Amino acid sequence: EARYNDTYTIFYSYNLDQTTNLLRKYEVNYILLTNKMWEGGIWSKPEQGLTLLLGNKDNFEQTFNNSEARIWEYIGRQS
């Protein structure tokens, strides 16, 4: 249940420190988001939770983007 709650927090939190702490806790290096996730599967509107935080260039770098999915590398691990 703790892992489920942490995943929920990663997806929906607007708190960058809280989200990046969880990414470090689970040793996350990359985040894959499909278009279905962006288009109502997880978030109901743009720039909610993680989708907003991914714009933080000090912590995330988009490494892949096509018509099906996008991938970001979590680069803020040293914080």
mmCIF file of N, CA and C in Angstrom:
data_model
loop_
_atom_site.group_PDB
_atom_site.id
_atom_site.type_symbol
_atom_site.label_atom_id
_atom_site.label_comp_id
_atom_site.label_asym_id
_atom_site.label_seq_id
_atom_site.Cartn_x
_atom_site.Cartn_y
_atom_site.Cartn_z
ATOM 1 N N GLU A 1 0.813 -1.204 0.000
ATOM 2 C CA GLU A 1 0.000 0.000 0.000
ATOM 3 C C GLU A 1 0.857 1.269 0.000
ATOM 4 N N ALA A 2 2.003 1.223 0.659
ATOM 5 C CA ALA A 2 2.877 2.400 0.687
ATOM 6 C C ALA A 2 3.374 2.745 -0.710
ATOM 7 N N ARG A 3 3.737 1.725 -1.473
ATOM 8 C CA ARG A 3 4.225 1.964 -2.840
ATOM 9 C C ARG A 3 3.123 2.569 -3.711
ATOM 10 N N TYR A 4 1.895 2.076 -3.536
ATOM 11 C CA TYR A 4 0.752 2.631 -4.267
ATOM 12 C C TYR A 4 0.567 4.109 -3.914
ATOM 13 N N ASN A 5 0.609 4.422 -2.633
ATOM 14 C CA ASN A 5 0.448 5.806 -2.195
ATOM 15 C C ASN A 5 1.575 6.688 -2.727
ATOM 16 N N ASP A 6 2.795 6.157 -2.743
ATOM 17 C CA ASP A 6 3.924 6.923 -3.277
ATOM 18 C C ASP A 6 3.757 7.170 -4.775
ATOM 19 N N THR A 7 3.281 6.166 -5.498
ATOM 20 C CA THR A 7 3.036 6.337 -6.934
ATOM 21 C C THR A 7 1.971 7.403 -7.166
ATOM 22 N N TYR A 8 0.917 7.360 -6.394
ATOM 23 C CA TYR A 8 -0.138 8.368 -6.491
ATOM 24 C C TYR A 8 0.449 9.763 -6.249
ATOM 25 N N THR A 9 1.291 9.872 -5.240
ATOM 26 C CA THR A 9 1.919 11.161 -4.929
ATOM 27 C C THR A 9 2.781 11.633 -6.093
ATOM 28 N N ILE A 10 3.562 10.740 -6.687
ATOM 29 C CA ILE A 10 4.411 11.113 -7.824
ATOM 30 C C ILE A 10 3.555 11.652 -8.966
ATOM 31 N N PHE A 11 2.447 11.003 -9.257
ATOM 32 C CA PHE A 11 1.598 11.433 -10.366
ATOM 33 C C PHE A 11 0.873 12.745 -10.095
ATOM 34 N N TYR A 12 0.442 12.976 -8.876
ATOM 35 C CA TYR A 12 -0.485 14.086 -8.619
ATOM 36 C C TYR A 12 0.067 15.250 -7.795
ATOM 37 N N SER A 13 1.211 15.082 -7.174
ATOM 38 C CA SER A 13 1.733 16.143 -6.308
ATOM 39 C C SER A 13 2.249 17.335 -7.124
ATOM 40 N N TYR A 14 2.048 18.523 -6.590
ATOM 41 C CA TYR A 14 2.626 19.746 -7.152
ATOM 42 C C TYR A 14 3.907 20.132 -6.409
ATOM 43 N N ASN A 15 4.300 19.324 -5.439
ATOM 44 C CA ASN A 15 5.457 19.613 -4.603
ATOM 45 C C ASN A 15 6.689 18.934 -5.208
ATOM 46 N N LEU A 16 7.572 19.735 -5.767
ATOM 47 C CA LEU A 16 8.760 19.208 -6.442
ATOM 48 C C LEU A 16 9.647 18.420 -5.488
ATOM 49 N N ASP A 17 9.886 18.936 -4.288
ATOM 50 C CA ASP A 17 10.751 18.233 -3.333
ATOM 51 C C ASP A 17 10.175 16.877 -2.957
ATOM 52 N N GLN A 18 8.889 16.829 -2.694
ATOM 53 C CA GLN A 18 8.240 15.573 -2.327
ATOM 54 C C GLN A 18 8.351 14.558 -3.475
ATOM 55 N N THR A 19 8.108 15.006 -4.684
ATOM 56 C CA THR A 19 8.159 14.115 -5.839
ATOM 57 C C THR A 19 9.573 13.628 -6.101
ATOM 58 N N THR A 20 10.546 14.519 -6.081
ATOM 59 C CA THR A 20 11.923 14.099 -6.358
ATOM 60 C C THR A 20 12.471 13.206 -5.244
ATOM 61 N N ASN A 21 12.053 13.425 -4.004
ATOM 62 C CA ASN A 21 12.465 12.520 -2.923
ATOM 63 C C ASN A 21 11.966 11.103 -3.182
ATOM 64 N N LEU A 22 10.737 10.978 -3.668
ATOM 65 C CA LEU A 22 10.199 9.653 -3.981
ATOM 66 C C LEU A 22 10.905 9.036 -5.186
ATOM 67 N N LEU A 23 11.242 9.839 -6.173
ATOM 68 C CA LEU A 23 11.978 9.318 -7.327
ATOM 69 C C LEU A 23 13.336 8.770 -6.893
ATOM 70 N N ARG A 24 14.003 9.466 -5.989
ATOM 71 C CA ARG A 24 15.281 8.977 -5.465
ATOM 72 C C ARG A 24 15.071 7.718 -4.621
ATOM 73 N N LYS A 25 14.027 7.710 -3.808
ATOM 74 C CA LYS A 25 13.734 6.552 -2.953
ATOM 75 C C LYS A 25 13.608 5.277 -3.777
ATOM 76 N N TYR A 26 12.947 5.368 -4.915
ATOM 77 C CA TYR A 26 12.729 4.199 -5.765
ATOM 78 C C TYR A 26 13.744 4.091 -6.905
ATOM 79 N N GLU A 27 14.776 4.930 -6.849
ATOM 80 C CA GLU A 27 15.860 4.919 -7.830
ATOM 81 C C GLU A 27 15.341 5.017 -9.261
ATOM 82 N N VAL A 28 14.418 5.938 -9.471
ATOM 83 C CA VAL A 28 13.840 6.168 -10.798
ATOM 84 C C VAL A 28 14.813 6.992 -11.635
ATOM 85 N N ASN A 29 15.120 6.505 -12.813
ATOM 86 C CA ASN A 29 15.993 7.228 -13.736
ATOM 87 C C ASN A 29 15.232 7.825 -14.906
ATOM 88 N N TYR A 30 14.159 7.139 -15.328
ATOM 89 C CA TYR A 30 13.387 7.587 -16.481
ATOM 90 C C TYR A 30 11.896 7.507 -16.167
ATOM 91 N N ILE A 31 11.142 8.398 -16.774
ATOM 92 C CA ILE A 31 9.688 8.418 -16.632
ATOM 93 C C ILE A 31 9.085 8.334 -18.024
ATOM 94 N N LEU A 32 8.271 7.314 -18.242
ATOM 95 C CA LEU A 32 7.573 7.110 -19.515
ATOM 96 C C LEU A 32 6.112 7.484 -19.321
ATOM 97 N N LEU A 33 5.619 8.379 -20.153
ATOM 98 C CA LEU A 33 4.208 8.750 -20.130
ATOM 99 C C LEU A 33 3.639 8.563 -21.532
ATOM 100 N N THR A 34 2.573 7.795 -21.612
ATOM 101 C CA THR A 34 1.919 7.583 -22.904
ATOM 102 C C THR A 34 0.927 8.712 -23.160
ATOM 103 N N ASN A 35 0.531 8.848 -24.413
ATOM 104 C CA ASN A 35 -0.464 9.862 -24.748
ATOM 105 C C ASN A 35 -1.789 9.587 -24.046
ATOM 106 N N LYS A 36 -2.125 8.313 -23.849
ATOM 107 C CA LYS A 36 -3.363 7.986 -23.134
ATOM 108 C C LYS A 36 -3.326 8.507 -21.703
ATOM 109 N N MET A 37 -2.160 8.471 -21.079
ATOM 110 C CA MET A 37 -2.023 9.012 -19.727
ATOM 111 C C MET A 37 -2.259 10.516 -19.745
ATOM 112 N N TRP A 38 -1.697 11.202 -20.747
ATOM 113 C CA TRP A 38 -1.831 12.656 -20.874
ATOM 114 C C TRP A 38 -3.262 13.063 -21.205
ATOM 115 N N GLU A 39 -3.962 12.220 -21.938
ATOM 116 C CA GLU A 39 -5.279 12.584 -22.474
ATOM 117 C C GLU A 39 -6.417 12.008 -21.644
ATOM 118 N N GLY A 40 -6.305 12.065 -20.341
ATOM 119 C CA GLY A 40 -7.395 11.659 -19.478
ATOM 120 C C GLY A 40 -7.203 10.347 -18.751
ATOM 121 N N GLY A 41 -6.194 9.570 -19.125
ATOM 122 C CA GLY A 41 -5.947 8.310 -18.439
ATOM 123 C C GLY A 41 -5.472 8.498 -17.016
ATOM 124 N N ILE A 42 -4.688 9.526 -16.798
ATOM 125 C CA ILE A 42 -4.204 9.884 -15.460
ATOM 126 C C ILE A 42 -4.631 11.308 -15.113
ATOM 127 N N TRP A 43 -4.320 12.230 -16.004
ATOM 128 C CA TRP A 43 -4.604 13.643 -15.746
ATOM 129 C C TRP A 43 -5.744 14.116 -16.625
ATOM 130 N N SER A 44 -6.605 14.947 -16.075
ATOM 131 C CA SER A 44 -7.783 15.404 -16.829
ATOM 132 C C SER A 44 -7.550 16.719 -17.559
ATOM 133 N N LYS A 45 -6.454 17.410 -17.242
ATOM 134 C CA LYS A 45 -6.128 18.655 -17.934
ATOM 135 C C LYS A 45 -4.615 18.835 -17.946
ATOM 136 N N PRO A 46 -4.099 19.670 -18.833
ATOM 137 C CA PRO A 46 -2.650 19.880 -18.930
ATOM 138 C C PRO A 46 -2.076 20.482 -17.651
ATOM 139 N N GLU A 47 -0.818 20.202 -17.442
ATOM 140 C CA GLU A 47 -0.051 20.762 -16.340
ATOM 141 C C GLU A 47 -0.679 20.487 -14.976
ATOM 142 N N GLN A 48 -0.966 19.220 -14.746
ATOM 143 C CA GLN A 48 -1.425 18.758 -13.448
ATOM 144 C C GLN A 48 -0.348 17.862 -12.847
ATOM 145 N N GLY A 49 -0.023 18.078 -11.591
ATOM 146 C CA GLY A 49 0.902 17.196 -10.893
ATOM 147 C C GLY A 49 2.205 17.000 -11.634
ATOM 148 N N LEU A 50 2.549 15.743 -11.894
ATOM 149 C CA LEU A 50 3.817 15.412 -12.529
ATOM 150 C C LEU A 50 3.995 16.093 -13.875
ATOM 151 N N THR A 51 2.924 16.234 -14.642
ATOM 152 C CA THR A 51 3.062 16.862 -15.957
ATOM 153 C C THR A 51 3.543 18.308 -15.839
ATOM 154 N N LEU A 52 3.177 18.970 -14.770
ATOM 155 C CA LEU A 52 3.672 20.328 -14.509
ATOM 156 C C LEU A 52 5.133 20.284 -14.062
ATOM 157 N N LEU A 53 5.445 19.368 -13.153
ATOM 158 C CA LEU A 53 6.796 19.286 -12.611
ATOM 159 C C LEU A 53 7.828 18.904 -13.662
ATOM 160 N N LEU A 54 7.418 18.158 -14.673
ATOM 161 C CA LEU A 54 8.358 17.747 -15.721
ATOM 162 C C LEU A 54 8.934 18.940 -16.485
ATOM 163 N N GLY A 55 8.315 20.082 -16.369
ATOM 164 C CA GLY A 55 8.835 21.297 -16.986
ATOM 165 C C GLY A 55 10.039 21.877 -16.263
ATOM 166 N N ASN A 56 10.365 21.345 -15.095
ATOM 167 C CA ASN A 56 11.508 21.820 -14.320
ATOM 168 C C ASN A 56 12.798 21.270 -14.940
ATOM 169 N N LYS A 57 13.509 22.133 -15.654
ATOM 170 C CA LYS A 57 14.691 21.721 -16.425
ATOM 171 C C LYS A 57 15.873 21.330 -15.538
ATOM 172 N N ASP A 58 15.873 21.725 -14.270
ATOM 173 C CA ASP A 58 16.948 21.325 -13.363
ATOM 174 C C ASP A 58 16.817 19.870 -12.932
ATOM 175 N N ASN A 59 15.629 19.303 -13.083
ATOM 176 C CA ASN A 59 15.388 17.948 -12.616
ATOM 177 C C ASN A 59 15.003 16.959 -13.705
ATOM 178 N N PHE A 60 14.473 17.453 -14.815
ATOM 179 C CA PHE A 60 13.962 16.555 -15.853
ATOM 180 C C PHE A 60 14.405 17.008 -17.231
ATOM 181 N N GLU A 61 14.783 16.042 -18.044
ATOM 182 C CA GLU A 61 15.158 16.328 -19.431
ATOM 183 C C GLU A 61 14.401 15.359 -20.335
ATOM 184 N N GLN A 62 13.628 15.899 -21.262
ATOM 185 C CA GLN A 62 12.898 15.031 -22.183
ATOM 186 C C GLN A 62 13.892 14.414 -23.149
ATOM 187 N N THR A 63 13.856 13.080 -23.234
ATOM 188 C CA THR A 63 14.813 12.365 -24.072
ATOM 189 C C THR A 63 14.175 11.687 -25.273
ATOM 190 N N PHE A 64 12.836 11.607 -25.279
ATOM 191 C CA PHE A 64 12.149 10.927 -26.376
ATOM 192 C C PHE A 64 10.735 11.478 -26.475
ATOM 193 N N ASN A 65 10.256 11.591 -27.731
ATOM 194 C CA ASN A 65 8.892 12.068 -27.954
ATOM 195 C C ASN A 65 8.452 11.582 -29.329
ATOM 196 N N ASN A 66 7.356 10.824 -29.351
ATOM 197 C CA ASN A 66 6.764 10.461 -30.634
ATOM 198 C C ASN A 66 5.246 10.521 -30.501
ATOM 199 N N SER A 67 4.534 9.979 -31.456
ATOM 200 C CA SER A 67 3.077 10.094 -31.450
ATOM 201 C C SER A 67 2.405 9.224 -30.390
ATOM 202 N N GLU A 68 3.154 8.347 -29.747
ATOM 203 C CA GLU A 68 2.578 7.435 -28.756
ATOM 204 C C GLU A 68 2.992 7.727 -27.318
ATOM 205 N N ALA A 69 4.208 8.244 -27.125
ATOM 206 C CA ALA A 69 4.731 8.373 -25.766
ATOM 207 C C ALA A 69 5.839 9.416 -25.693
ATOM 208 N N ARG A 70 6.137 9.792 -24.447
ATOM 209 C CA ARG A 70 7.249 10.710 -24.161
ATOM 210 C C ARG A 70 8.040 10.133 -22.993
ATOM 211 N N ILE A 71 9.346 10.362 -23.009
ATOM 212 C CA ILE A 71 10.204 9.884 -21.931
ATOM 213 C C ILE A 71 11.037 11.052 -21.422
ATOM 214 N N TRP A 72 11.125 11.154 -20.098
ATOM 215 C CA TRP A 72 11.985 12.127 -19.447
ATOM 216 C C TRP A 72 13.020 11.390 -18.615
ATOM 217 N N GLU A 73 14.233 11.928 -18.611
ATOM 218 C CA GLU A 73 15.243 11.426 -17.696
ATOM 219 C C GLU A 73 15.207 12.293 -16.446
ATOM 220 N N TYR A 74 15.234 11.630 -15.303
ATOM 221 C CA TYR A 74 15.329 12.371 -14.031
ATOM 222 C C TYR A 74 16.805 12.665 -13.803
ATOM 223 N N ILE A 75 17.188 13.934 -13.905
ATOM 224 C CA ILE A 75 18.588 14.336 -13.805
ATOM 225 C C ILE A 75 18.905 15.030 -12.494
ATOM 226 N N GLY A 76 17.949 15.128 -11.602
ATOM 227 C CA GLY A 76 18.150 15.831 -10.334
ATOM 228 C C GLY A 76 18.598 14.948 -9.198
ATOM 229 N N ARG A 77 19.142 13.778 -9.503
ATOM 230 C CA ARG A 77 19.486 12.806 -8.478
ATOM 231 C C ARG A 77 20.522 13.307 -7.475
ATOM 232 N N GLN A 78 21.409 14.185 -7.887
ATOM 233 C CA GLN A 78 22.454 14.646 -6.997
ATOM 234 C C GLN A 78 21.955 15.593 -5.919
ATOM 235 N N SER A 79 20.738 16.082 -6.013
ATOM 236 C CA SER A 79 20.196 17.042 -5.032
ATOM 237 C C SER A 79 20.036 16.395 -3.690
#
